[in-house]
Coordinates of N, CA and C in Angstrom, one line a residue:
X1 N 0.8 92.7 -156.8 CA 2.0 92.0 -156.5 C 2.6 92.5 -155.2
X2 N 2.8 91.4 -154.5 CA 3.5 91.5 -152.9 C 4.8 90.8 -152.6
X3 N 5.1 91.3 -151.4 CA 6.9 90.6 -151.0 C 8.0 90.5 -152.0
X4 N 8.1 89.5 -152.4 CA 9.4 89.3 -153.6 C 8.8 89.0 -155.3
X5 N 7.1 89.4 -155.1 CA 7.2 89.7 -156.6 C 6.7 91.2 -156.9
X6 N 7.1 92.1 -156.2 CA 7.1 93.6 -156.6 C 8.3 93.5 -157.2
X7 N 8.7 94.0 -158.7 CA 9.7 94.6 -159.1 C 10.1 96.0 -158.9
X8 N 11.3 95.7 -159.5 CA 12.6 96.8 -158.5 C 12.8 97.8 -160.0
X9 N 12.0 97.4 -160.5 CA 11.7 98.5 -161.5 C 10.6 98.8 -162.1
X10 N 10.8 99.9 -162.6 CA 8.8 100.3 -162.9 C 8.4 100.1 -164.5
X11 N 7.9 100.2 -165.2 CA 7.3 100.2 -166.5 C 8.1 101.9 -166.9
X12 N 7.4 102.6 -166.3 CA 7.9 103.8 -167.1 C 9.2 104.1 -166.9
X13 N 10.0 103.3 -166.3 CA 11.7 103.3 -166.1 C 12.3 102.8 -167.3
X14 N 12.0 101.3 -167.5 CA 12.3 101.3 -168.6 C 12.2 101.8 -169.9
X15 N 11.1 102.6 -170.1 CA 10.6 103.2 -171.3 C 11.4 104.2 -171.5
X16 N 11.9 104.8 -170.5 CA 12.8 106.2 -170.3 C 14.2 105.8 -170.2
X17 N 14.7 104.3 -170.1 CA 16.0 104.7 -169.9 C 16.5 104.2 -171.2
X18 N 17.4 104.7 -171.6 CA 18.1 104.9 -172.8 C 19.1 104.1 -173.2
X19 N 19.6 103.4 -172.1 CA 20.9 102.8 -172.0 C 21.1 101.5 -172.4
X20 N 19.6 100.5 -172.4 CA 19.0 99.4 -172.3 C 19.4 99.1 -173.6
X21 N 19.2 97.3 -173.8 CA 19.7 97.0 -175.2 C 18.5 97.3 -176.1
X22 N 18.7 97.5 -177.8 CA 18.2 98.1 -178.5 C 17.1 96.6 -179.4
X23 N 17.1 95.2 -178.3 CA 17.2 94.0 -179.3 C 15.3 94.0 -179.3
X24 N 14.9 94.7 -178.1 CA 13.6 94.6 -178.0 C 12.5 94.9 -180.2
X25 N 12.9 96.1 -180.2 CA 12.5 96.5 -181.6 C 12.6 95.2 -182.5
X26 N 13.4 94.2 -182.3 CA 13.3 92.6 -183.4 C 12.6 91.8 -182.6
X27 N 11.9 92.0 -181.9 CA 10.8 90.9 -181.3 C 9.6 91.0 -181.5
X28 N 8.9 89.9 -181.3 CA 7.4 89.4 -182.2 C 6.4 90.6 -181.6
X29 N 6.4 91.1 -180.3 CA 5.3 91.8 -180.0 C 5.9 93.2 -180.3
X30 N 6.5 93.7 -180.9 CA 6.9 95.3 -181.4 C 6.5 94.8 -182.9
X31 N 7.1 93.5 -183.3 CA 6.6 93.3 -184.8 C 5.2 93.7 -185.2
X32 N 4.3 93.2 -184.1 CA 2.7 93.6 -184.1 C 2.4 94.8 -184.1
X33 N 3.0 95.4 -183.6 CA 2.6 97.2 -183.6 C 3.4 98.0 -184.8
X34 N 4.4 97.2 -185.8 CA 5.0 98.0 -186.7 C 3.4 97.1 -188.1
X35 N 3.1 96.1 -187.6 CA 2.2 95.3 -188.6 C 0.6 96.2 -188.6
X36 N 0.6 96.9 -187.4 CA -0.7 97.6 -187.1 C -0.6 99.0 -187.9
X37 N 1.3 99.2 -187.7 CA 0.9 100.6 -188.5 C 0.9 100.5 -190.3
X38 N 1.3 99.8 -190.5 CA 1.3 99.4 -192.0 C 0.0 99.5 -192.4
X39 N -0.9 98.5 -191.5 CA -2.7 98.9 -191.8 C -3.4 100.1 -191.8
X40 N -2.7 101.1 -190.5 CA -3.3 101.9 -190.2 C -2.8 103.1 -191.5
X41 N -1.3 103.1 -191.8 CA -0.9 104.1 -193.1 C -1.7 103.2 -194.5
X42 N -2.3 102.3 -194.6 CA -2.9 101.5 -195.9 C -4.3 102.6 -196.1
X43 N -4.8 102.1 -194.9 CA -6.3 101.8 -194.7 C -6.6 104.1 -194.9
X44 N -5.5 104.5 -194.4 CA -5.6 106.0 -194.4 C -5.1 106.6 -195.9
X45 N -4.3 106.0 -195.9 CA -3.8 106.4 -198.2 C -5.0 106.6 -198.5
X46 N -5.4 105.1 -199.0 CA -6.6 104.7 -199.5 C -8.0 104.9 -199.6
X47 N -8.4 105.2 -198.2 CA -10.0 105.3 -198.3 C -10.6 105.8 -198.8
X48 N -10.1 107.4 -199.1 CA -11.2 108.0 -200.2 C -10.5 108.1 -201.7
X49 N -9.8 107.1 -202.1 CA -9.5 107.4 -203.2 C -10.3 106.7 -204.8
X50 N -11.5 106.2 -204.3 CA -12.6 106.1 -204.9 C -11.9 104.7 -205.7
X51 N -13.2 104.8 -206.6 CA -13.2 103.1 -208.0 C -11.6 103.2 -208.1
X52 N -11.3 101.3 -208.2 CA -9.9 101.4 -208.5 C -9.7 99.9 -208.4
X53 N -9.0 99.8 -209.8 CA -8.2 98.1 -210.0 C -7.0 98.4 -209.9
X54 N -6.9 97.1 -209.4 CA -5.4 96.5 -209.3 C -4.4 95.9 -210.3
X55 N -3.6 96.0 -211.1 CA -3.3 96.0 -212.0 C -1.8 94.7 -212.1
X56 N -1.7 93.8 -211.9 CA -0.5 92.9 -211.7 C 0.5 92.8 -212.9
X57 N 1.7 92.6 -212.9 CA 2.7 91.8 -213.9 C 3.7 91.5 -213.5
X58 N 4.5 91.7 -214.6 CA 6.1 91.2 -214.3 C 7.0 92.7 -213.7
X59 N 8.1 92.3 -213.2 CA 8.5 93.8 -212.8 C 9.7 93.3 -213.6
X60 N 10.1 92.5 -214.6 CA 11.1 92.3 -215.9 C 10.8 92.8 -217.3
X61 N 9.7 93.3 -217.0 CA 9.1 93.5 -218.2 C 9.4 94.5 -219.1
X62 N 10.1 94.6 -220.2 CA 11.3 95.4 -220.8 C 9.9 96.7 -221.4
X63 N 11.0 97.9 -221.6 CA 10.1 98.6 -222.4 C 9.9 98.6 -223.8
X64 N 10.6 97.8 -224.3 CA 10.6 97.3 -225.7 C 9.7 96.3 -225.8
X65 N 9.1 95.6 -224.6 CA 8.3 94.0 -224.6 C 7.1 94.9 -225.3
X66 N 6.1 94.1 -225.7 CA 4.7 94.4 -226.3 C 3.9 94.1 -225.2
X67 N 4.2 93.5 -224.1 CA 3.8 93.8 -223.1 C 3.6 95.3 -222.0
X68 N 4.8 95.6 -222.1 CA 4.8 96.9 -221.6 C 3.5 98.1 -222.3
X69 N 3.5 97.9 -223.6 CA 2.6 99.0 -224.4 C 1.3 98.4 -223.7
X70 N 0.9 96.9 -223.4 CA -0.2 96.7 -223.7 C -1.1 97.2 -222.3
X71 N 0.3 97.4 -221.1 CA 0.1 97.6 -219.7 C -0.2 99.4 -219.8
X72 N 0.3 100.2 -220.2 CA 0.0 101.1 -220.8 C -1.5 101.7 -221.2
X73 N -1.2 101.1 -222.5 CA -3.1 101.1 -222.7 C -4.4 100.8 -221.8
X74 N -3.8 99.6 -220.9 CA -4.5 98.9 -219.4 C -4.8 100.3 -218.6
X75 N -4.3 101.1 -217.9 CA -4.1 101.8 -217.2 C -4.8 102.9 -217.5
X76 N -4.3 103.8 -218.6 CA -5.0 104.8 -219.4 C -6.5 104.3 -219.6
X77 N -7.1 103.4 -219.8 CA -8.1 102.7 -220.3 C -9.1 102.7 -218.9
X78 N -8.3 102.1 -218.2 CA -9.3 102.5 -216.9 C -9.7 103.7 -216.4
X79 N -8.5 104.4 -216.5 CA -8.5 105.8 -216.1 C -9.7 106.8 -216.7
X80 N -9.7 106.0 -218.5 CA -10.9 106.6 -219.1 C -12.5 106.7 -218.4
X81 N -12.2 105.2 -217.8 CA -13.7 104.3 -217.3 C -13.9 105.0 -216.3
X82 N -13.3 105.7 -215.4 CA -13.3 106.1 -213.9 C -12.9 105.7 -213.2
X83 N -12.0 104.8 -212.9 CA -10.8 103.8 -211.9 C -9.7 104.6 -212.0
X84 N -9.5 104.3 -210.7 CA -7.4 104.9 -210.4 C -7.1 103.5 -210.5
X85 N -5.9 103.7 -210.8 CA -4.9 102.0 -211.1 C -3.9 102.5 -210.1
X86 N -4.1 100.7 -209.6 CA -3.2 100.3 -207.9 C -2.3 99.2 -208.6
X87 N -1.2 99.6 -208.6 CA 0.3 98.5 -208.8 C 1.1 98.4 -207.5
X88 N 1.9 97.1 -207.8 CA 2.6 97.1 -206.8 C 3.5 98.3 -206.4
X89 N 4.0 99.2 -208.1 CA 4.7 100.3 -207.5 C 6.1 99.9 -208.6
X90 N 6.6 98.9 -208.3 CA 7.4 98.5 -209.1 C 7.4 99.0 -210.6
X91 N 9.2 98.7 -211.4 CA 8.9 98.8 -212.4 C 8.4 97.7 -213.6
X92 N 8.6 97.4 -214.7 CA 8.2 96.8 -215.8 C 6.4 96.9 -216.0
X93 N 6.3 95.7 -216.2 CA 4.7 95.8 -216.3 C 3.5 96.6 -215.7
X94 N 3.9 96.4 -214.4 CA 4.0 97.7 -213.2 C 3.7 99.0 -213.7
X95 N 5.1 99.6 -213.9 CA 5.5 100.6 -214.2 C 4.3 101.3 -215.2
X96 N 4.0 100.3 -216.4 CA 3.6 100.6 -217.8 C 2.0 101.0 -217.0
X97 N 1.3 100.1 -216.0 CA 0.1 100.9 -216.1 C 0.3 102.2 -215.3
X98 N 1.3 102.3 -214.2 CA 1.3 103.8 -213.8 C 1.5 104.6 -214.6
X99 N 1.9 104.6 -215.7 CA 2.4 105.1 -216.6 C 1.3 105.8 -217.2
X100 N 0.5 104.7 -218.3 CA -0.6 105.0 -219.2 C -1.9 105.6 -218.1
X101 N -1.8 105.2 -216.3 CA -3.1 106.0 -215.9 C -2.6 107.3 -215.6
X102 N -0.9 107.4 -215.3 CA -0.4 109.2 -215.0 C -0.5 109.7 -216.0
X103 N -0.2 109.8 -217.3 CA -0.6 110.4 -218.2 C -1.9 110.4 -219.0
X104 N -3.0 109.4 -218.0 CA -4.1 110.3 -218.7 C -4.9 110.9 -217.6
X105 N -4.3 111.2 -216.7 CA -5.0 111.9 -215.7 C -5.3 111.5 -214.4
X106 N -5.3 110.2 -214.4 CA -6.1 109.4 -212.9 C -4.9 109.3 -212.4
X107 N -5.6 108.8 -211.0 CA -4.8 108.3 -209.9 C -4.0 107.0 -210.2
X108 N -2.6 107.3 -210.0 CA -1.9 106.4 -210.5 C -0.9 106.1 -209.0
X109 N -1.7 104.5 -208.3 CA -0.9 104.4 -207.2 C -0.1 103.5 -207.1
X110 N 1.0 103.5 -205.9 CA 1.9 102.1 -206.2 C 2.0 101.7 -204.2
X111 N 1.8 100.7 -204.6 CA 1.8 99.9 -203.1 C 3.4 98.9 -203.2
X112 N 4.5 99.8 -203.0 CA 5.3 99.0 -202.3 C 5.7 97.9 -201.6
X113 N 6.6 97.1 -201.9 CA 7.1 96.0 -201.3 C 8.8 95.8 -200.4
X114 N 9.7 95.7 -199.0 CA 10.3 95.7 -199.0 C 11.1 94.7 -199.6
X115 N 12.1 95.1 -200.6 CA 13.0 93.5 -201.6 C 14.4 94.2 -201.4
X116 N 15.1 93.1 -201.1 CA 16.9 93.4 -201.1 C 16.8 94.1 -202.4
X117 N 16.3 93.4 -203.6 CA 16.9 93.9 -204.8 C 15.8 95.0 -205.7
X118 N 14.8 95.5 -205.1 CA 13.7 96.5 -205.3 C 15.0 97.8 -205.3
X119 N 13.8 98.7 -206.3 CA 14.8 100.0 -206.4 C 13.5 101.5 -206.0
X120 N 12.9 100.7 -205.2 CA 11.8 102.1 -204.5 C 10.3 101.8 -205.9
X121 N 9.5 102.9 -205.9 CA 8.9 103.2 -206.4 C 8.8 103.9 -207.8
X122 N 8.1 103.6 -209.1 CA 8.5 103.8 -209.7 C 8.1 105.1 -210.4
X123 N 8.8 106.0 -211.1 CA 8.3 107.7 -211.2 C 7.1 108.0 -211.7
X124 N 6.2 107.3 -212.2 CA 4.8 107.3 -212.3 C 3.7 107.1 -211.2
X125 N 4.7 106.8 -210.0 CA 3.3 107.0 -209.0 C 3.0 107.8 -208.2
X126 N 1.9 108.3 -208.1 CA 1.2 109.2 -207.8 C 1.1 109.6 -206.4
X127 N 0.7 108.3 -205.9 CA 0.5 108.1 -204.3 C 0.7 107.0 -204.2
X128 N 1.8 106.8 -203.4 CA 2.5 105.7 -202.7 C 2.8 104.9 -201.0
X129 N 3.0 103.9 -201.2 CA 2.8 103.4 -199.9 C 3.9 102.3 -199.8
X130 N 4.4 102.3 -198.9 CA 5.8 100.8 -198.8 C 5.3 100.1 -197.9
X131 N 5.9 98.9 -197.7 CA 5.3 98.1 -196.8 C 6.0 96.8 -196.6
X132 N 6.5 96.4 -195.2 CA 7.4 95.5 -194.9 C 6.7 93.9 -195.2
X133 N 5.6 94.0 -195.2 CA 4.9 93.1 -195.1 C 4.0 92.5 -196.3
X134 N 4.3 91.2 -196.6 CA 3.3 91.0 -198.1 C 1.6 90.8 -197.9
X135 N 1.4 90.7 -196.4 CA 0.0 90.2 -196.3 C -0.6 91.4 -196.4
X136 N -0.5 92.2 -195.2 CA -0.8 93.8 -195.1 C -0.9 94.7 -196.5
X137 N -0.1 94.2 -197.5 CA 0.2 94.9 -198.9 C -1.2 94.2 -199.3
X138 N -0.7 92.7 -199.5 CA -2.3 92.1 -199.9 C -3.8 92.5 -199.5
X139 N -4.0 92.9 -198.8 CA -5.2 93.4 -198.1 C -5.4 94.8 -199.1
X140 N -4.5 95.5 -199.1 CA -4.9 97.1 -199.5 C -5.5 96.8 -200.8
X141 N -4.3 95.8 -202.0 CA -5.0 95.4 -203.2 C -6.5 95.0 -203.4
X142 N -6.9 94.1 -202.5 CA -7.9 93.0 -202.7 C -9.0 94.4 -202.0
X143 N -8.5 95.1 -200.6 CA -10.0 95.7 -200.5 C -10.3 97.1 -201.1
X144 N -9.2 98.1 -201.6 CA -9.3 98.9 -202.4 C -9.6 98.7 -203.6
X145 N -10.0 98.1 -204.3 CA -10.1 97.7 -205.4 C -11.5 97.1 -206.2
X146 N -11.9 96.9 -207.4 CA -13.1 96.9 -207.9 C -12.8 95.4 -208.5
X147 N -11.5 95.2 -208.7 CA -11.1 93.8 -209.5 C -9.6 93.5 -210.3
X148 N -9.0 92.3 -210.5 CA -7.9 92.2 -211.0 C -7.9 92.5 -212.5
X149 N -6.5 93.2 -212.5 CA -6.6 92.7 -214.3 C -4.9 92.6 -213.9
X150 N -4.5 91.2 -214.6 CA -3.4 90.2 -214.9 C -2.6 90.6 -216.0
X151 N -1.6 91.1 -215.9 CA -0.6 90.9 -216.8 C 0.5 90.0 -217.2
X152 N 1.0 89.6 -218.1 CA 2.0 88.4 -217.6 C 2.8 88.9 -216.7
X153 N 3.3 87.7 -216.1 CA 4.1 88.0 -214.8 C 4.6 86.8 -214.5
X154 N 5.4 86.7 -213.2 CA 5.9 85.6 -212.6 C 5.4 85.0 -211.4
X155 N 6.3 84.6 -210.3 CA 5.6 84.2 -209.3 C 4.9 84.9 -208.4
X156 N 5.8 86.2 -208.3 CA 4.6 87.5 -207.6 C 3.6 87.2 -208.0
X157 N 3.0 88.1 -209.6 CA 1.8 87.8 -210.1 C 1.1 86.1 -209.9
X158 N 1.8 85.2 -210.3 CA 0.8 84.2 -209.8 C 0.1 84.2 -208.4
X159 N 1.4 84.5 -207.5 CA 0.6 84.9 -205.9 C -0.5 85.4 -205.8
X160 N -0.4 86.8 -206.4 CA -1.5 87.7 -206.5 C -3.1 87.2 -207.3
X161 N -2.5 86.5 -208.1 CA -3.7 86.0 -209.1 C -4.2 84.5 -208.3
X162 N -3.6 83.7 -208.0 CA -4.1 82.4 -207.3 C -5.1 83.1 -205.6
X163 N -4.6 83.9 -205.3 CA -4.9 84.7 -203.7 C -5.9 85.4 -204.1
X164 N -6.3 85.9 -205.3 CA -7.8 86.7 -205.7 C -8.3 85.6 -206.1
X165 N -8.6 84.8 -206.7 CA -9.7 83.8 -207.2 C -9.9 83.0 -205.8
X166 N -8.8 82.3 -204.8 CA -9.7 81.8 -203.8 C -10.0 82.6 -203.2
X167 N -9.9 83.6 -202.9 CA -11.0 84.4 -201.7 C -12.3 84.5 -202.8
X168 N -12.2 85.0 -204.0 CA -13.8 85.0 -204.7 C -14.4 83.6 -204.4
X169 N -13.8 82.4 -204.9 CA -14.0 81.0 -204.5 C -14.8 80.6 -203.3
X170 N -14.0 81.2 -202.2 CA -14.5 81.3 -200.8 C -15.4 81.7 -200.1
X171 N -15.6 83.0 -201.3 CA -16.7 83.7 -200.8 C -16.6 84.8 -200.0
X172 N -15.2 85.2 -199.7 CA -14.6 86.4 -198.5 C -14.7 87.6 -199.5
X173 N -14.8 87.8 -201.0 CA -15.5 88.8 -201.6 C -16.0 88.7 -202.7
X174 N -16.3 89.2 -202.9 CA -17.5 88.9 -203.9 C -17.8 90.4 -204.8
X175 N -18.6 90.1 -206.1 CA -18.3 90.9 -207.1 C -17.3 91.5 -207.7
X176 N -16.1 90.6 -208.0 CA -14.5 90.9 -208.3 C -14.3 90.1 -209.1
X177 N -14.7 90.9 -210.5 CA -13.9 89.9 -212.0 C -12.2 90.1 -211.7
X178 N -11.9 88.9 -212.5 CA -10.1 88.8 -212.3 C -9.9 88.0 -213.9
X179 N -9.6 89.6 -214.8 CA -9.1 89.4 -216.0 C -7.5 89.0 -216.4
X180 N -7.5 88.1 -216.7 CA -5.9 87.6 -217.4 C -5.9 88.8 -219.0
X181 N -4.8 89.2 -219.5 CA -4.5 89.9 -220.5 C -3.6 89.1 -220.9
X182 N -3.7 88.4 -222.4 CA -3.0 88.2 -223.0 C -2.8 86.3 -223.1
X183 N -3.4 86.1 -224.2 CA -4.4 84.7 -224.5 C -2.9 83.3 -224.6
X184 N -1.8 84.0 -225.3 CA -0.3 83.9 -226.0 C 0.3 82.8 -224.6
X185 N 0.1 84.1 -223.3 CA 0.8 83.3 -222.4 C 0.2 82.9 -221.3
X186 N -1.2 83.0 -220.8 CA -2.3 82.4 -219.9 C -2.4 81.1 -220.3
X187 N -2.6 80.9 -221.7 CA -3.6 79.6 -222.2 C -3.0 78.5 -221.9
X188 N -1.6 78.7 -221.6 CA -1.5 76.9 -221.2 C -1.5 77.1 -220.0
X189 N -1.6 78.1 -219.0 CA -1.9 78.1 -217.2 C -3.4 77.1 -217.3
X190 N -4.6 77.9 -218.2 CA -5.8 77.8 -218.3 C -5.8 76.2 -218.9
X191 N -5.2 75.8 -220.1 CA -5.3 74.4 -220.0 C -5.3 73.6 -218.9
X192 N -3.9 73.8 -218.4 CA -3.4 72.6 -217.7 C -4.3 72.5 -216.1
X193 N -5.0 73.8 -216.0 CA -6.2 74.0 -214.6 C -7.4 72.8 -215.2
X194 N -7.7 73.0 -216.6 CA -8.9 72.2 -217.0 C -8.9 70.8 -217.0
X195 N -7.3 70.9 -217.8 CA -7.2 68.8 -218.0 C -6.6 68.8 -217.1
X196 N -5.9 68.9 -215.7 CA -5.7 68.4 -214.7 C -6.4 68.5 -213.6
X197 N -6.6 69.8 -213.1 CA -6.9 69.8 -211.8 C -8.7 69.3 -212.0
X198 N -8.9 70.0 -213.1 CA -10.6 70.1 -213.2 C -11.0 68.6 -213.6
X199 N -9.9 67.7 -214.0 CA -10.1 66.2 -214.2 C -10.1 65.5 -212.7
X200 N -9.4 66.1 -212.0 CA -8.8 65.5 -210.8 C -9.8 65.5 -209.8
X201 N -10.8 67.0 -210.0 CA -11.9 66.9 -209.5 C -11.2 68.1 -208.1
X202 N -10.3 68.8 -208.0 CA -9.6 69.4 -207.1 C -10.2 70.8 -207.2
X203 N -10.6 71.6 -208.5 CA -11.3 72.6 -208.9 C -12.6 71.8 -209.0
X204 N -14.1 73.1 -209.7 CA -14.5 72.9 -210.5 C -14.7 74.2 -211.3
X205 N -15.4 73.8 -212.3 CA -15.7 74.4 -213.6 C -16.2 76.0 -213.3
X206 N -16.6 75.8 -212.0 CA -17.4 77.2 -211.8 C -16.2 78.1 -211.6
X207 N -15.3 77.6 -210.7 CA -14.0 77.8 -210.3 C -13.1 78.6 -211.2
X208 N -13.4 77.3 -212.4 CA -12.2 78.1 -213.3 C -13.7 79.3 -214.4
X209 N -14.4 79.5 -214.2 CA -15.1 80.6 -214.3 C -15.2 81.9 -214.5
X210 N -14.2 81.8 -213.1 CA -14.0 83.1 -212.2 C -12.9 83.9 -213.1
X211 N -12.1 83.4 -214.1 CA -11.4 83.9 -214.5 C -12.0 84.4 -216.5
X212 N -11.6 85.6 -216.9 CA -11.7 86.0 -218.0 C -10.3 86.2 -218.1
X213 N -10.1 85.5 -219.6 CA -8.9 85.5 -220.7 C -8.9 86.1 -222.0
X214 N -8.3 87.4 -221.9 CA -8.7 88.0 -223.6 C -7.5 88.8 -223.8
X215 N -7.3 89.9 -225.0 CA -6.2 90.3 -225.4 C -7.2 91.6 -225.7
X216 N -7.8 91.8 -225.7 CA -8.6 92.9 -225.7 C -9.1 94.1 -224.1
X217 N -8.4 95.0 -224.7 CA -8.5 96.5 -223.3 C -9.5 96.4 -223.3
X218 N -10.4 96.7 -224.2 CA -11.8 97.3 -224.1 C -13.1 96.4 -223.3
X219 N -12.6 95.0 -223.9 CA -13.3 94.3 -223.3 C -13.2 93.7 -221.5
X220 N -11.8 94.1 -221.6 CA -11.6 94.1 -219.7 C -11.8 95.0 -219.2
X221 N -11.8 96.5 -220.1 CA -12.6 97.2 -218.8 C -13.7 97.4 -218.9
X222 N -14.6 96.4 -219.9 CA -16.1 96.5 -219.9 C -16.3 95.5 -218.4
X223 N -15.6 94.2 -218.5 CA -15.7 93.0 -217.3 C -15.8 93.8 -216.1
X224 N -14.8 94.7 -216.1 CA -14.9 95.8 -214.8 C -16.1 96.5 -214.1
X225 N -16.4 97.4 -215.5 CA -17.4 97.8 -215.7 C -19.4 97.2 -215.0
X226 N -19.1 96.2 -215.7 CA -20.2 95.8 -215.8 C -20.4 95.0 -214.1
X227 N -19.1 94.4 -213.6 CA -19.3 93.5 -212.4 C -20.0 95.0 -211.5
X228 N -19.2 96.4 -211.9 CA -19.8 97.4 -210.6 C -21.5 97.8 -210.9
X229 N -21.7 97.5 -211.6 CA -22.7 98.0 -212.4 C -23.8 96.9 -211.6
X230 N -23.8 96.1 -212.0 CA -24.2 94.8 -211.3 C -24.7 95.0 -210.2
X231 N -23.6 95.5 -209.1 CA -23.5 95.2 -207.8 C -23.8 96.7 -207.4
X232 N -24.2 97.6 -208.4 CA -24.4 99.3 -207.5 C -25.1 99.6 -206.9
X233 N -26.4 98.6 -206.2 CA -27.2 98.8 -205.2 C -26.5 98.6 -203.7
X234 N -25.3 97.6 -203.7 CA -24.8 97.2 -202.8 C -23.4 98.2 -202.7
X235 N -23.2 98.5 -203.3 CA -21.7 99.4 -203.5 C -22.4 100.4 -202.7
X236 N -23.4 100.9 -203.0 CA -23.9 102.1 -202.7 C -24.2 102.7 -201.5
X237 N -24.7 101.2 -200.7 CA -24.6 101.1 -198.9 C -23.4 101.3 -198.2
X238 N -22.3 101.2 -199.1 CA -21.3 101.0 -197.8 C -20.6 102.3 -198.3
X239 N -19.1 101.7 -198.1 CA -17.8 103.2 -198.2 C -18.1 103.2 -199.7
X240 N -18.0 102.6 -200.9 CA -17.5 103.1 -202.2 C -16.2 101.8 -202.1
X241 N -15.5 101.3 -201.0 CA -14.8 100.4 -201.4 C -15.1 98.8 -201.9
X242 N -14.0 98.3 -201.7 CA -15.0 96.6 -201.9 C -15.3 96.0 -200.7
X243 N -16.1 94.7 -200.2 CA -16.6 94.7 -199.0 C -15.5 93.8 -198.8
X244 N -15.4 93.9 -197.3 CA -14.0 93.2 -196.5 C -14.5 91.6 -196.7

């Protein structure tokens, strides 16, 4: 830069002077570097924290619901298998598998979310992580992880559950069973996918496939089980995590 496009100030002036308005920190390219560190604190939690599902539900989920027990047993049950259980962190359903994997020993983690009405992390987790961002959060679940297991839930959980089946769908990963728990309140999701969309021709059959629906612990963390088992020639090449 020459004549009248040399500026009359330097790069490292600004950086040093103190006095300047503070509006820069809410703009898109600082946003990029607070989005980089979110990955960078994800990707460092995580890496060596070995086999591990992701565990979804409701964060309404009372401790009296029969759901909460069943989230419980979920958790603890993995823990038995060799998995740490990854939650959003939250409480209710949430809560129940930090819960049943803190008390039987495993790694019991919670991946935070910033919410006006969120109350932090909930006292069963182990190792924790917050995160301004829902995509960045989404990433740690889907690549830390061995596979979903579904609790009832709401729109979060459907996010989470619709966002794991199309990337298996897609092909962006692969070897990731995604169990629904609890036959009572899936089955009319699962209908209305068959007689509508699967009539409509918008899914197909293979599609709806991808999902296992049962009310049985044992048998979802056999689904678990069995998809690593499957795939341990390939697991074996890389980190231990799932493939990006």
């Amino acid at each position: 830069m020459r004549r009248s496009k040399v500026p009359e100030e330097t790069t490292d002036q600004r950086l040093l002077d103190s006095t300047g308005s503070a509006d820069w920190v809410h703009t898109d390219p600082w946003r990029v570097m607070r989005i980089q560190s979110e990955f960078v604190e994800g990707f460092g939690a995580l890496a060596e924290l070995g086999p591990a599902v992701s565990v979804f539900g409701s964060a309404r989920t009372r401790e009296d619901d029969p759901t909460y027990e069943l989230g419980e047993r979920v958790g603890s049950a993995l823990v038995r298998a060799g998995y740490a259980v990854i939650t959003g962190g939250g409480p209710g359903a949430m809560e129940a598998a930090n819960k049943g994997a803190c008390e039987a020993g495993g790694a019991s983690v919670g991946l935070g979310i910033e919410l006006p009405f969120e109350t932090g992390l909930n006292r069963y987790v182990d190792l924790g992580v917050n995160f301004r961002y829902f995509f960045a959060r989404k990433t740690m679940f889907v690549k830390y992880a061995q596979g979903f297991i579904v609790l009832p839930g709401g729109f979060g959980t459907l996010d989470e559950l619709f966002e794991a089946i199309t990337l298996v769908q897609t092909q962006k990963v692969t070897s990731f069973p995604i169990i629904l728990m609890g036959t009572a309140y899936w089955q009319g999701l699962l209908d209305w996918l068959r007689s509508s969309a699967l009539t409509a021709g918008t899914v197909s059959a293979k599609d709806l496939a991808l999902i296992t629906l049962t009310d049985d612990v044992d048998e979802a963390v056999a689904a678990i089980v069995a998809s690593d088992q499957a795939h341990a020639p390939k697991a074996a090449e890389g980190s231990g995590t799932h493939p990006e």
